[in-house]
Amino acid sequence: MVDTPRTRYAYLGPAGTFTEAALRTLPDAEQAELTPADTVPAALDAVRSGAADAAVVPIENSVEGAVPVTLDELANGHLMITREILLRVSFALLARPDTQLEDCKRIVTHPHAAAQCRQWLAERLPHAEVLLASSTAAAAAAVAEETSEFDAAIAPPVAARHYGLDVLASEIEDTPDAVTRFVVVSRPAPPPAPTGADKTSVVAFIRDDHPGALLEILEEFAIRGINLTRIESRPTKERLGKYCFSIDCEGHLTEARVGEALMGLRRVCAEVRFLGSYPRADGVRVCPRPGTTDADFASAAAWLAALKEGRV
Ligand SMILES: O=C(O)C(=O)C[C@]1(C(=O)O)C=C[C@@H](O)C=C1
């Protein structure tokens, strides 16, 4: 019997991050090799260099919005999204044993976590200083150090077990039921087969700054009945005012309406980077609007071919 090779996943670590929890929901996670990375770019670099087969990184949160570092790294190209994962996130305040809530003067966490617990902190620890770490679990690890400069971390409750900390308060998020979206990223390859409930991600760079440039991009989707699920403008970093658009839309590259929309973008934009077509984590199946099904596109193409042959 031939052993199937274990998938090597890199993820935003250290152990105990929400990213690790998201990765552990994948069906092959038990047999896979999981390697924590210190930062999102480090996790993605492991994929680029071949040290990992895939990486799991956070991309978007229902309360705080995009994770900019992930958007920018993906916009740089050479990587492809093959899957998305949705995870409910709930935060706890973790401290070394015997710390009291009122002793917490210096609190460390990831910027997204700080933003999601802002109100709770203002009400319960109004004088505490909030310092930032590369992930919630890195914050917990920093608190656990013997000579730590921090009193507490905002982190996933499971991080308490990993780093020998106590839970001083749980469910401290301001918005219950917040969800973070994570993506599984691999080196470029043909996208996974369509499932009927898919998403496609691209980054579009406008050709020159002119009135209606964004509208032209949006039209390519709108006229083909394609709903966008996220659009974000990000600086290209070339100069002030130069932006690209990071877009997720419903549908799969192999669907005619999506393929045609991408070809349209390719015509109106300076550059389009395809970031992948992959199954939607919410499984929502979208029924194309009348006139935008594969059959509609095929019948229109047949009609055009007939016209060219003089068959009117
Ligand atoms: O620090 C972690 O635990 C992460 O997985 C990162 C991250 C993020 O980047 O948004 C993930 C989910 C939470 O919203 C807070 C932090």
mmCIF file of N, CA and C in Angstrom, residues 54-113:
data_model
loop_
_atom_site.group_PDB
_atom_site.id
_atom_site.type_symbol
_atom_site.label_atom_id
_atom_site.label_comp_id
_atom_site.label_asym_id
_atom_site.label_seq_id
_atom_site.Cartn_x
_atom_site.Cartn_y
_atom_site.Cartn_z
ATOM 1 N N ALA A 54 0.631 24.261 1.732
ATOM 2 C CA ALA A 54 -0.469 25.227 1.825
ATOM 3 C C ALA A 54 -0.333 26.018 3.116
ATOM 4 N N ALA A 55 -0.970 27.185 3.140
ATOM 5 C CA ALA A 55 -0.969 27.992 4.372
ATOM 6 C C ALA A 55 -2.404 28.368 4.698
ATOM 7 N N VAL A 56 -2.684 28.525 5.992
ATOM 8 C CA VAL A 56 -3.992 29.022 6.426
ATOM 9 C C VAL A 56 -3.759 30.368 7.098
ATOM 10 N N VAL A 57 -4.437 31.398 6.593
ATOM 11 C CA VAL A 57 -4.246 32.755 7.119
ATOM 12 C C VAL A 57 -5.604 33.458 7.224
ATOM 13 N N PRO A 58 -5.743 34.394 8.187
ATOM 14 C CA PRO A 58 -7.009 35.140 8.292
ATOM 15 C C PRO A 58 -7.085 36.184 7.192
ATOM 16 N N ILE A 59 -8.292 36.419 6.662
ATOM 17 C CA ILE A 59 -8.420 37.413 5.586
ATOM 18 C C ILE A 59 -9.460 38.481 5.907
ATOM 19 N N GLU A 60 -10.476 38.135 6.731
ATOM 20 C CA GLU A 60 -11.605 39.062 6.887
ATOM 21 C C GLU A 60 -12.373 38.713 8.152
ATOM 22 N N ASN A 61 -12.820 39.739 8.859
ATOM 23 C CA ASN A 61 -13.603 39.501 10.069
ATOM 24 C C ASN A 61 -14.924 40.276 9.969
ATOM 25 N N SER A 62 -15.997 39.678 10.485
ATOM 26 C CA SER A 62 -17.321 40.290 10.312
ATOM 27 C C SER A 62 -17.453 41.612 11.057
ATOM 28 N N VAL A 63 -16.590 41.874 12.034
ATOM 29 C CA VAL A 63 -16.662 43.130 12.794
ATOM 30 C C VAL A 63 -15.583 44.111 12.330
ATOM 31 N N GLU A 64 -14.378 43.639 12.168
ATOM 32 C CA GLU A 64 -13.253 44.530 11.899
ATOM 33 C C GLU A 64 -12.885 44.643 10.425
ATOM 34 N N GLY A 65 -13.492 43.821 9.583
ATOM 35 C CA GLY A 65 -13.210 43.908 8.150
ATOM 36 C C GLY A 65 -11.942 43.165 7.763
ATOM 37 N N ALA A 66 -11.296 43.675 6.721
ATOM 38 C CA ALA A 66 -10.183 42.953 6.093
ATOM 39 C C ALA A 66 -8.958 42.867 6.993
ATOM 40 N N VAL A 67 -8.152 41.833 6.743
ATOM 41 C CA VAL A 67 -6.822 41.728 7.350
ATOM 42 C C VAL A 67 -5.860 42.233 6.257
ATOM 43 N N PRO A 68 -5.440 43.498 6.345
ATOM 44 C CA PRO A 68 -4.722 44.114 5.219
ATOM 45 C C PRO A 68 -3.464 43.360 4.800
ATOM 46 N N VAL A 69 -2.714 42.829 5.767
ATOM 47 C CA VAL A 69 -1.461 42.161 5.395
ATOM 48 C C VAL A 69 -1.736 40.968 4.478
ATOM 49 N N THR A 70 -2.832 40.270 4.720
ATOM 50 C CA THR A 70 -3.172 39.114 3.875
ATOM 51 C C THR A 70 -3.574 39.581 2.478
ATOM 52 N N LEU A 71 -4.398 40.632 2.410
ATOM 53 C CA LEU A 71 -4.803 41.141 1.091
ATOM 54 C C LEU A 71 -3.581 41.559 0.283
ATOM 55 N N ASP A 72 -2.652 42.262 0.936
ATOM 56 C CA ASP A 72 -1.477 42.771 0.210
ATOM 57 C C ASP A 72 -0.565 41.637 -0.234
ATOM 58 N N GLU A 73 -0.371 40.665 0.619
ATOM 59 C CA GLU A 73 0.482 39.529 0.254
ATOM 60 C C GLU A 73 -0.123 38.753 -0.915
ATOM 61 N N LEU A 74 -1.448 38.573 -0.888
ATOM 62 C CA LEU A 74 -2.088 37.831 -1.980
ATOM 63 C C LEU A 74 -2.052 38.641 -3.274
ATOM 64 N N ALA A 75 -2.167 39.969 -3.138
ATOM 65 C CA ALA A 75 -2.136 40.828 -4.336
ATOM 66 C C ALA A 75 -0.772 40.760 -5.017
ATOM 67 N N ASN A 76 0.266 40.403 -4.264
ATOM 68 C CA ASN A 76 1.600 40.281 -4.864
ATOM 69 C C ASN A 76 1.696 39.125 -5.843
ATOM 70 N N GLY A 77 0.697 38.249 -5.827
ATOM 71 C CA GLY A 77 0.643 37.160 -6.805
ATOM 72 C C GLY A 77 1.383 35.909 -6.369
ATOM 73 N N HIS A 78 1.495 34.952 -7.305
ATOM 74 C CA HIS A 78 2.209 33.673 -7.117
ATOM 75 C C HIS A 78 1.577 32.766 -6.067
ATOM 76 N N LEU A 79 0.343 33.044 -5.668
ATOM 77 C CA LEU A 79 -0.340 32.186 -4.699
ATOM 78 C C LEU A 79 -1.796 32.066 -5.123
ATOM 79 N N MET A 80 -2.448 31.021 -4.661
ATOM 80 C CA MET A 80 -3.833 30.823 -5.049
ATOM 81 C C MET A 80 -4.676 30.324 -3.871
ATOM 82 N N ILE A 81 -5.871 30.894 -3.744
ATOM 83 C CA ILE A 81 -6.795 30.448 -2.684
ATOM 84 C C ILE A 81 -7.495 29.182 -3.172
ATOM 85 N N THR A 82 -7.491 28.130 -2.363
ATOM 86 C CA THR A 82 -8.141 26.887 -2.785
ATOM 87 C C THR A 82 -9.357 26.551 -1.920
ATOM 88 N N ARG A 83 -9.530 27.307 -0.841
ATOM 89 C CA ARG A 83 -10.620 26.972 0.075
ATOM 90 C C ARG A 83 -10.803 28.125 1.053
ATOM 91 N N GLU A 84 -11.991 28.271 1.624
ATOM 92 C CA GLU A 84 -12.162 29.244 2.707
ATOM 93 C C GLU A 84 -12.771 28.544 3.910
ATOM 94 N N ILE A 85 -12.532 29.122 5.084
ATOM 95 C CA ILE A 85 -13.033 28.533 6.337
ATOM 96 C C ILE A 85 -13.654 29.681 7.138
ATOM 97 N N LEU A 86 -14.837 29.451 7.701
ATOM 98 C CA LEU A 86 -15.446 30.459 8.571
ATOM 99 C C LEU A 86 -15.391 29.949 10.001
ATOM 100 N N LEU A 87 -14.985 30.809 10.923
ATOM 101 C CA LEU A 87 -14.874 30.387 12.331
ATOM 102 C C LEU A 87 -15.456 31.469 13.224
ATOM 103 N N ARG A 88 -16.318 31.051 14.160
ATOM 104 C CA ARG A 88 -16.839 32.006 15.151
ATOM 105 C C ARG A 88 -15.707 32.342 16.100
ATOM 106 N N VAL A 89 -15.503 33.619 16.383
ATOM 107 C CA VAL A 89 -14.415 33.974 17.294
ATOM 108 C C VAL A 89 -14.985 34.599 18.568
ATOM 109 N N SER A 90 -14.477 34.105 19.697
ATOM 110 C CA SER A 90 -14.883 34.639 20.991
ATOM 111 C C SER A 90 -13.614 34.779 21.825
ATOM 112 N N PHE A 91 -13.482 35.902 22.502
ATOM 113 C CA PHE A 91 -12.212 36.220 23.164
ATOM 114 C C PHE A 91 -12.301 36.099 24.687
ATOM 115 N N ALA A 92 -11.144 35.763 25.290
ATOM 116 C CA ALA A 92 -11.054 35.695 26.756
ATOM 117 C C ALA A 92 -9.881 36.570 27.198
ATOM 118 N N LEU A 93 -9.939 37.011 28.447
ATOM 119 C CA LEU A 93 -8.804 37.741 29.031
ATOM 120 C C LEU A 93 -8.015 36.723 29.856
ATOM 121 N N LEU A 94 -6.766 36.503 29.465
ATOM 122 C CA LEU A 94 -5.938 35.469 30.095
ATOM 123 C C LEU A 94 -4.786 36.113 30.863
ATOM 124 N N ALA A 95 -4.495 35.560 32.044
ATOM 125 C CA ALA A 95 -3.404 36.124 32.852
ATOM 126 C C ALA A 95 -2.714 35.002 33.611
ATOM 127 N N ARG A 96 -1.540 35.306 34.164
ATOM 128 C CA ARG A 96 -0.835 34.309 34.988
ATOM 129 C C ARG A 96 -1.686 34.034 36.230
ATOM 130 N N PRO A 97 -1.583 32.801 36.778
ATOM 131 C CA PRO A 97 -2.381 32.457 37.959
ATOM 132 C C PRO A 97 -2.197 33.507 39.054
ATOM 133 N N ASP A 98 -3.260 33.765 39.790
ATOM 134 C CA ASP A 98 -3.298 34.710 40.911
ATOM 135 C C ASP A 98 -3.358 36.176 40.496
ATOM 136 N N THR A 99 -3.456 36.453 39.225
ATOM 137 C CA THR A 99 -3.631 37.862 38.813
ATOM 138 C C THR A 99 -5.109 38.215 38.985
ATOM 139 N N GLN A 100 -5.388 39.395 39.514
ATOM 140 C CA GLN A 100 -6.778 39.860 39.640
ATOM 141 C C GLN A 100 -7.081 40.788 38.465
ATOM 142 N N LEU A 101 -8.355 40.902 38.145
ATOM 143 C CA LEU A 101 -8.746 41.748 37.010
ATOM 144 C C LEU A 101 -8.208 43.171 37.193
ATOM 145 N N GLU A 102 -8.323 43.680 38.422
ATOM 146 C CA GLU A 102 -7.903 45.084 38.642
ATOM 147 C C GLU A 102 -6.382 45.269 38.546
ATOM 148 N N ASP A 103 -5.626 44.140 38.530
ATOM 149 C CA ASP A 103 -4.159 44.251 38.377
ATOM 150 C C ASP A 103 -3.752 44.430 36.911
ATOM 151 N N CYS A 104 -4.692 44.285 36.012
ATOM 152 C CA CYS A 104 -4.341 44.261 34.584
ATOM 153 C C CYS A 104 -4.176 45.683 34.044
ATOM 154 N N LYS A 105 -2.931 46.097 33.937
ATOM 155 C CA LYS A 105 -2.641 47.472 33.482
ATOM 156 C C LYS A 105 -2.093 47.474 32.057
ATOM 157 N N ARG A 106 -1.404 46.391 31.706
ATOM 158 C CA ARG A 106 -0.819 46.297 30.350
ATOM 159 C C ARG A 106 -1.366 45.033 29.683
ATOM 160 N N ILE A 107 -2.165 45.267 28.653
ATOM 161 C CA ILE A 107 -2.846 44.144 27.992
ATOM 162 C C ILE A 107 -2.313 44.010 26.573
ATOM 163 N N VAL A 108 -2.036 42.791 26.172
ATOM 164 C CA VAL A 108 -1.448 42.586 24.854
ATOM 165 C C VAL A 108 -2.373 41.699 24.026
ATOM 166 N N THR A 109 -2.468 42.009 22.728
ATOM 167 C CA THR A 109 -3.276 41.192 21.826
ATOM 168 C C THR A 109 -3.028 41.568 20.370
ATOM 169 N N HIS A 110 -3.700 40.859 19.476
ATOM 170 C CA HIS A 110 -3.648 41.155 18.036
ATOM 171 C C HIS A 110 -4.545 42.384 17.780
ATOM 172 N N PRO A 111 -4.174 43.248 16.815
ATOM 173 C CA PRO A 111 -4.987 44.456 16.574
ATOM 174 C C PRO A 111 -6.468 44.160 16.312
ATOM 175 N N HIS A 112 -6.765 43.085 15.591
ATOM 176 C CA HIS A 112 -8.169 42.761 15.306
ATOM 177 C C HIS A 112 -8.914 42.381 16.577
ATOM 178 N N ALA A 113 -8.227 41.703 17.474
ATOM 179 C CA ALA A 113 -8.859 41.294 18.729
ATOM 180 C C ALA A 113 -9.097 42.531 19.605
#
